[in-house]
Coordinates of C-alpha atoms and ligand atoms in Angstrom, one line a residue:
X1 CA 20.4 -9.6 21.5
X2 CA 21.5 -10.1 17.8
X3 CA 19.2 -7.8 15.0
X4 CA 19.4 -8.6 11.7
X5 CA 18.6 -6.2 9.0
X6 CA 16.2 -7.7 6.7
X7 CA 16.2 -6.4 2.8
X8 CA 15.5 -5.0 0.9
X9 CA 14.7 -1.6 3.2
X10 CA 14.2 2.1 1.6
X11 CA 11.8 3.1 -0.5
X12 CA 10.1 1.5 -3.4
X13 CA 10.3 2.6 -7.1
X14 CA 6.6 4.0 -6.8
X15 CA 7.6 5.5 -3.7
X16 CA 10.2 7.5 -5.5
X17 CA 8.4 8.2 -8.8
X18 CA 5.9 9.9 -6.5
X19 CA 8.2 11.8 -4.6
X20 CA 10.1 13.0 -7.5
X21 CA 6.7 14.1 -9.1
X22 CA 5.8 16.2 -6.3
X23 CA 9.8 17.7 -6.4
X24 CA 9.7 18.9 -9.8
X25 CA 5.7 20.3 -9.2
X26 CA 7.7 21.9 -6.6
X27 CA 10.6 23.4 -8.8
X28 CA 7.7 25.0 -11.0
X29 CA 7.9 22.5 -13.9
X30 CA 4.4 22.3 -15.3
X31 CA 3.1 23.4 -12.2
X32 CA 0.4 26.5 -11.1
X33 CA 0.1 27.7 -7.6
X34 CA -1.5 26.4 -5.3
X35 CA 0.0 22.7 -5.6
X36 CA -2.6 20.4 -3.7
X37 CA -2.0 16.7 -2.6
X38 CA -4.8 14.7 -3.3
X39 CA -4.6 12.8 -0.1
X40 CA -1.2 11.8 1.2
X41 CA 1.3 11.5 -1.9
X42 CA 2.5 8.2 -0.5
X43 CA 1.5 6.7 2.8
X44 CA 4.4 8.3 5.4
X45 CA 3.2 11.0 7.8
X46 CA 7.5 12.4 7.8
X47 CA 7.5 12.7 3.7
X48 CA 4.4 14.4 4.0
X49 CA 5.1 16.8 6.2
X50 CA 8.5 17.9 4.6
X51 CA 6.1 18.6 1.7
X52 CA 3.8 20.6 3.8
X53 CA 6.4 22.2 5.5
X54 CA 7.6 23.1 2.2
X55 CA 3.8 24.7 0.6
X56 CA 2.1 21.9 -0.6
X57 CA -1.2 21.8 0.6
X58 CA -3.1 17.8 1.2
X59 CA -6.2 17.9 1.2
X60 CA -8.8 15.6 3.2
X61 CA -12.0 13.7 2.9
X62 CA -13.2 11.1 2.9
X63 CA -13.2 10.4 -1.0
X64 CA -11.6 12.0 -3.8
X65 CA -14.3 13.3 -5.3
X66 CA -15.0 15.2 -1.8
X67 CA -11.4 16.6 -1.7
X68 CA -11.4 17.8 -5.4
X69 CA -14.8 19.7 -4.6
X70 CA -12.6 21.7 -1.6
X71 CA -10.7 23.7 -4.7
X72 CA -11.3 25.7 -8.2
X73 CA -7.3 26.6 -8.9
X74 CA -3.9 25.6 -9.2
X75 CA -2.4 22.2 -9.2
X76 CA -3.3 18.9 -8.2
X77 CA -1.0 16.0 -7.8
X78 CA -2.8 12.8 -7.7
X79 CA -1.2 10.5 -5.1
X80 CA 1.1 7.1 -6.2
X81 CA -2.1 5.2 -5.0
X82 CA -3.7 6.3 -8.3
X83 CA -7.1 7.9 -8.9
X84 CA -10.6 6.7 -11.6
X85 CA -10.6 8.2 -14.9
X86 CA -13.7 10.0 -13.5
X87 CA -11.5 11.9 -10.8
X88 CA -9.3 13.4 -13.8
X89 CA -12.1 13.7 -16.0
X90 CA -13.6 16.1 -12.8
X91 CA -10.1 17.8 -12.2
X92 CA -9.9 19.1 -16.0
X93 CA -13.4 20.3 -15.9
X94 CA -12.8 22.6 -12.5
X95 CA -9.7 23.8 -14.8
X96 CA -7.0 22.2 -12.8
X97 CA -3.4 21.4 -13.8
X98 CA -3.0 18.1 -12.9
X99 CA 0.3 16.1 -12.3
X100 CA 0.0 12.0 -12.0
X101 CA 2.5 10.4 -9.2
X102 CA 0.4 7.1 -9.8
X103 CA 2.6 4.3 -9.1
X104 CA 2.9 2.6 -12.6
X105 CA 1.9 -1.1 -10.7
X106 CA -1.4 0.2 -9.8
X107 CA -1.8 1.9 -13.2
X108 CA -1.4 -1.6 -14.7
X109 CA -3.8 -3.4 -12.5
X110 CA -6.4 -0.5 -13.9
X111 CA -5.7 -1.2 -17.2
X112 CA -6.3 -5.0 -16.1
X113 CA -9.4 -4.2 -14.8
X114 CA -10.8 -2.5 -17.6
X115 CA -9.9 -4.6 -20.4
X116 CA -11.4 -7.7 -18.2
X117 CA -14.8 -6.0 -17.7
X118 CA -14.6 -4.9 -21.8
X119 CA -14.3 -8.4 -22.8
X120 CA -17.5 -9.0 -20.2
X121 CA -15.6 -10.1 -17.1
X122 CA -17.4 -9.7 -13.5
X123 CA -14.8 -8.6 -12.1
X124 CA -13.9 -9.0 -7.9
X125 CA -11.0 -7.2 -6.5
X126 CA -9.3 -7.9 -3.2
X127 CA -8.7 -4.9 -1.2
X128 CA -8.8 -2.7 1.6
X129 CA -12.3 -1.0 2.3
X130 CA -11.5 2.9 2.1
X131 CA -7.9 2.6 1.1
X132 CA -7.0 5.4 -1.9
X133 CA -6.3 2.1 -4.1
X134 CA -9.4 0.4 -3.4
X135 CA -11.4 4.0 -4.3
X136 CA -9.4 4.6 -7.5
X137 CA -10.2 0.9 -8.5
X138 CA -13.7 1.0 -7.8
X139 CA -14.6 4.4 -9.2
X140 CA -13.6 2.4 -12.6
X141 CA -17.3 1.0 -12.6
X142 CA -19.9 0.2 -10.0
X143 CA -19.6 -3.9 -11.3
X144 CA -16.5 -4.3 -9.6
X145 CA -17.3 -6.7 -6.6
X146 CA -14.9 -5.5 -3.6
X147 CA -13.8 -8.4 -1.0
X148 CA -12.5 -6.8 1.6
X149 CA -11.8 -10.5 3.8
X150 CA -12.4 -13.8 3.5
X151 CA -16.0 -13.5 5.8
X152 CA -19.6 -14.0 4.2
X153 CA -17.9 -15.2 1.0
X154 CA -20.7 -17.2 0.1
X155 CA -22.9 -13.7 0.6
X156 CA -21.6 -11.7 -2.7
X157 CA -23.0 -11.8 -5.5
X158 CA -22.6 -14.4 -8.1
X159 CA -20.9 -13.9 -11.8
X160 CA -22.2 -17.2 -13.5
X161 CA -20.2 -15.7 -16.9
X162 CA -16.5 -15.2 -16.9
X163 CA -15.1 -13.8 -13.6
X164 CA -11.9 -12.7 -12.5
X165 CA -10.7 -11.8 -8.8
X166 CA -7.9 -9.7 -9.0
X167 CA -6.1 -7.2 -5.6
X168 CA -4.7 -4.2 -4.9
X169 CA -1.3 -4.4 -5.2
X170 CA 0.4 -4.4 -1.6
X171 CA -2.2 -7.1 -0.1
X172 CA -0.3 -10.3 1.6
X173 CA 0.5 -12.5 -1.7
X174 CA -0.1 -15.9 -0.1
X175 CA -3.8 -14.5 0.9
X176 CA -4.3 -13.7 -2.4
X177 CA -3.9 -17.3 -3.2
X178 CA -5.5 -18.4 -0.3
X179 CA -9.0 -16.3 -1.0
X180 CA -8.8 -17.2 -4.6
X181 CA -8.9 -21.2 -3.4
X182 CA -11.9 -20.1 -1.3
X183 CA -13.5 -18.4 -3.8
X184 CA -13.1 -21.2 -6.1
X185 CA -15.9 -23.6 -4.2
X186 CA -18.4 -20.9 -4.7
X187 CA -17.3 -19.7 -7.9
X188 CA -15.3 -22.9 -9.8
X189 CA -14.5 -20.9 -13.2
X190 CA -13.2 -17.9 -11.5
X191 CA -9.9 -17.2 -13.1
X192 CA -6.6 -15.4 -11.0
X193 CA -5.0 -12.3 -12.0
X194 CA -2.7 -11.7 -9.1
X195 CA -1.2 -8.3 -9.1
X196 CA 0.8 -7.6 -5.9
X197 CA 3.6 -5.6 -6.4
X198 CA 7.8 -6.4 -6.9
X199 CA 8.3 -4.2 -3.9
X200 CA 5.8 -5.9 -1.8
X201 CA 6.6 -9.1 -2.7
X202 CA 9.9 -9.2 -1.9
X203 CA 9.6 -7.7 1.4
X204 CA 7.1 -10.3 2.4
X205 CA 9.4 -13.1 1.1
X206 CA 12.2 -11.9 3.2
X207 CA 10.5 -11.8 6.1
X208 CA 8.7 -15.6 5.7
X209 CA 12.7 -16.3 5.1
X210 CA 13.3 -15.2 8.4
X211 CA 11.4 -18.3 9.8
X212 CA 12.5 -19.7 12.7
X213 CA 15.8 -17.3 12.5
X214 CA 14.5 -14.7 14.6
X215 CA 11.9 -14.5 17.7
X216 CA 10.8 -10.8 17.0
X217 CA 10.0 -8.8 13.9
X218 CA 10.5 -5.2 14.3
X219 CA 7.8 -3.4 11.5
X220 CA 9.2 -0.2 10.2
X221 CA 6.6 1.9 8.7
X222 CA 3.5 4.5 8.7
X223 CA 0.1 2.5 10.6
X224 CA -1.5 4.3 7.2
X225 CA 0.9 2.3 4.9
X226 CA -1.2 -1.0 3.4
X227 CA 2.4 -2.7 2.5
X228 CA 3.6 -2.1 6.2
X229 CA 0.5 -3.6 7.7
X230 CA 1.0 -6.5 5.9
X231 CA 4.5 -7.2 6.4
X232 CA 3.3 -7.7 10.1
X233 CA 0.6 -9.3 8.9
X234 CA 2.6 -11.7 6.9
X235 CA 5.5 -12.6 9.9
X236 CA 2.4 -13.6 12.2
X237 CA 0.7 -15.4 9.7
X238 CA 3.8 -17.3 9.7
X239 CA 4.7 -18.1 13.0
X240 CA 7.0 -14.5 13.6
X241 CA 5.8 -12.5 16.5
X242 CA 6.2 -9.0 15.5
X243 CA 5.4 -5.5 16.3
X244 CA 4.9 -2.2 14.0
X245 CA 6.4 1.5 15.0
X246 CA 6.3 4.2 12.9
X247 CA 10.0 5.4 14.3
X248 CA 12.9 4.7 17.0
X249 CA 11.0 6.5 20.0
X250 CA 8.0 3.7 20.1
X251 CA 10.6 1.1 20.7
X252 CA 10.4 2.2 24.7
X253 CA 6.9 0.8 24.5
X254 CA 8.6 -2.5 24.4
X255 CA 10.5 -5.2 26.3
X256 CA 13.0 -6.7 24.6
X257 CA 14.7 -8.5 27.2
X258 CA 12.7 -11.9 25.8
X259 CA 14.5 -12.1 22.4
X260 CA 18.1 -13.2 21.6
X261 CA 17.8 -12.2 17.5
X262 CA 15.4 -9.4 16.6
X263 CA 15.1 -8.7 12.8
X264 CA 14.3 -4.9 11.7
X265 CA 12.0 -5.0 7.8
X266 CA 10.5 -1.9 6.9
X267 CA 7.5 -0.5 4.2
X268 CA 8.3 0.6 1.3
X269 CA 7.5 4.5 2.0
X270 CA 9.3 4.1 5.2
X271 CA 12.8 6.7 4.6
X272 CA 16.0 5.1 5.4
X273 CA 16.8 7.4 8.1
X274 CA 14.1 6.2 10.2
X275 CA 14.6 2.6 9.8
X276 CA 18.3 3.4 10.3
X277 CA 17.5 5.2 13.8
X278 CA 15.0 2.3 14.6
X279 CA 18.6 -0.2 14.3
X280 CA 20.5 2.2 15.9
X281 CA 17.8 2.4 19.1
X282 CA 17.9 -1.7 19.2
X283 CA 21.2 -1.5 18.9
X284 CA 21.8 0.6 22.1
X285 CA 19.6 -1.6 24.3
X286 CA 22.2 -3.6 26.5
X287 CA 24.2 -6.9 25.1
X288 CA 22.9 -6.0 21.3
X289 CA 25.1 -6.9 18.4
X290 CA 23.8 -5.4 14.9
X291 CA 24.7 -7.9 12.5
Ligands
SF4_301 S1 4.5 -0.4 -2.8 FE1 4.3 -1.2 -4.8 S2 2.4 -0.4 -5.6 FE2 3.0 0.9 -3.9 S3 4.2 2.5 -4.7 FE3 5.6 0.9 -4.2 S4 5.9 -0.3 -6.1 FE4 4.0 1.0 -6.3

């Protein structure tokens, strides 16, 4: 079995931003104790936990607003997944420090969002029902349309002025495009502001590239991690079986006797050591060659 390595692999800008954030909240730099997470600073259960391990507390809910409610002190570092204006707004009323890891991608697509509705845009935004993006988008305004798939199209509601559909930023970019097109016989004028991230992107790409080079695609990456799901996602939408483990030990799950080339991708929160022990696992099942 040949595995190919397919980059780029480690983590993202955002990804590091956010962790940096969270370091320095740690080293006491504009920070008061407690520090709080809301939510999961980036979407990988082993960089979280080095962070709780090390005093940060994450706290959980089912929205933001619910989590902020939980505290009346200390810090709290809103998560590279971004947060509404009304979350901060609520943070600096209960007195809290906050510190912003918001990846600066999804702060753009807010700005996006709110200059379109200004200038009297209904605006629809493709994303992932529940996910922190999603919230932080629609907590903008209640006019935001959310499509969460490509069913009951023809069921939301109608903007017969200007409309945009726009996404949260680690969606597949060819269904983007592709729910745009269907969107387009029910709503001809709608205009495009696709907003998926470099990182995302570029991991997609390389793993279309991979087409008809390799007969398994290994998935490195949290099953909470949006970008990760789609990189599966993406490889089967194009033909490349695949399969999605968080880390080396889920690889025993599997039979690999069936594939000659194997290639290894990984999200963009997924830590190099992992995807690094992931290769090295593949690499020790009998006749492998890492290439
Ligand atoms: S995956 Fe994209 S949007 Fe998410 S943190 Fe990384 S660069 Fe930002």
């Amino acid at each position: 079995m040949k595995i190919i390595k397919i980059e780029p692999q480690g983590f993202c800008g955002g990804v590091v931003y956010a962790i940096n954030m969270v370091e320095k909240a740690l080293a006491g730099e504009n920070a008061t104790k407690p520090i709080y997470m809301l939510g999961n600073v980036v979407h990988n259960k082993n960089v979280v936990r080095a962070f709780r391990e090390r005093g940060v507390i994450v706290l959980e809910g089912a929205s933001r607003d619910e989590m902020l409610e939980k505290i009346d002190s200390g810090t709290i570092i809103i998560t590279a997944h971004g947060a509404s204006d009304k979350i901060r707004k609520r943070a600096r009323e209960k007195g809290l420090n906050i510190i912003d890891a918001t990846c600066r991608h999804v702060t753009k697509t807010h700005e996006l969002v709110k200059e379109k509705l200004s200038a009297g845009y209904g605006v629809y935004y493709y994303g992932k029902k529940n996910h922190p993006e999603t919230e932080g988008i629609l907590g903008i305004s209640s006019a935001i349309i959310l499509v969460s798939d490509d069913n009951n199209l023809d069921k939301l509601p109608k903007c017969e002025g200007k409309a945009i559909l726009t996404n949260q930023t680690t969606m597949s970019y060819l269904e983007v495009y592709r729910l745009y097109e269907k969107l387009r016989r029910i709503i001809p004028h709608l205009e495009l502001a696709e907003e998926i991230c470099d990182a995302t992107r570029r991991r997609q790409e390389a793993v279309i590239a991979q087409k008809g080079k390799i007969d398994l695609c290994v998935v490195v990456g949290d099953t909470l991690s949006n970008n990760t799901r789609m990189l599966k996602e993406t490889a089967e939408k194009n033909g490349i079986k695949a399969i999605q483990v968080e880390g080396a030990a889920e690889l025993d799950n599997y039979d690999f006797s069936p594939y000659e080339t194997v290639g290894v991708t990984a999200g963009a929160s997924t830590p190099k050591n992992i995807i690094n022990d992931v290769i090295a696992a593949l690499a020790a099942i009998k006749n492998t060659s890492p290439n």
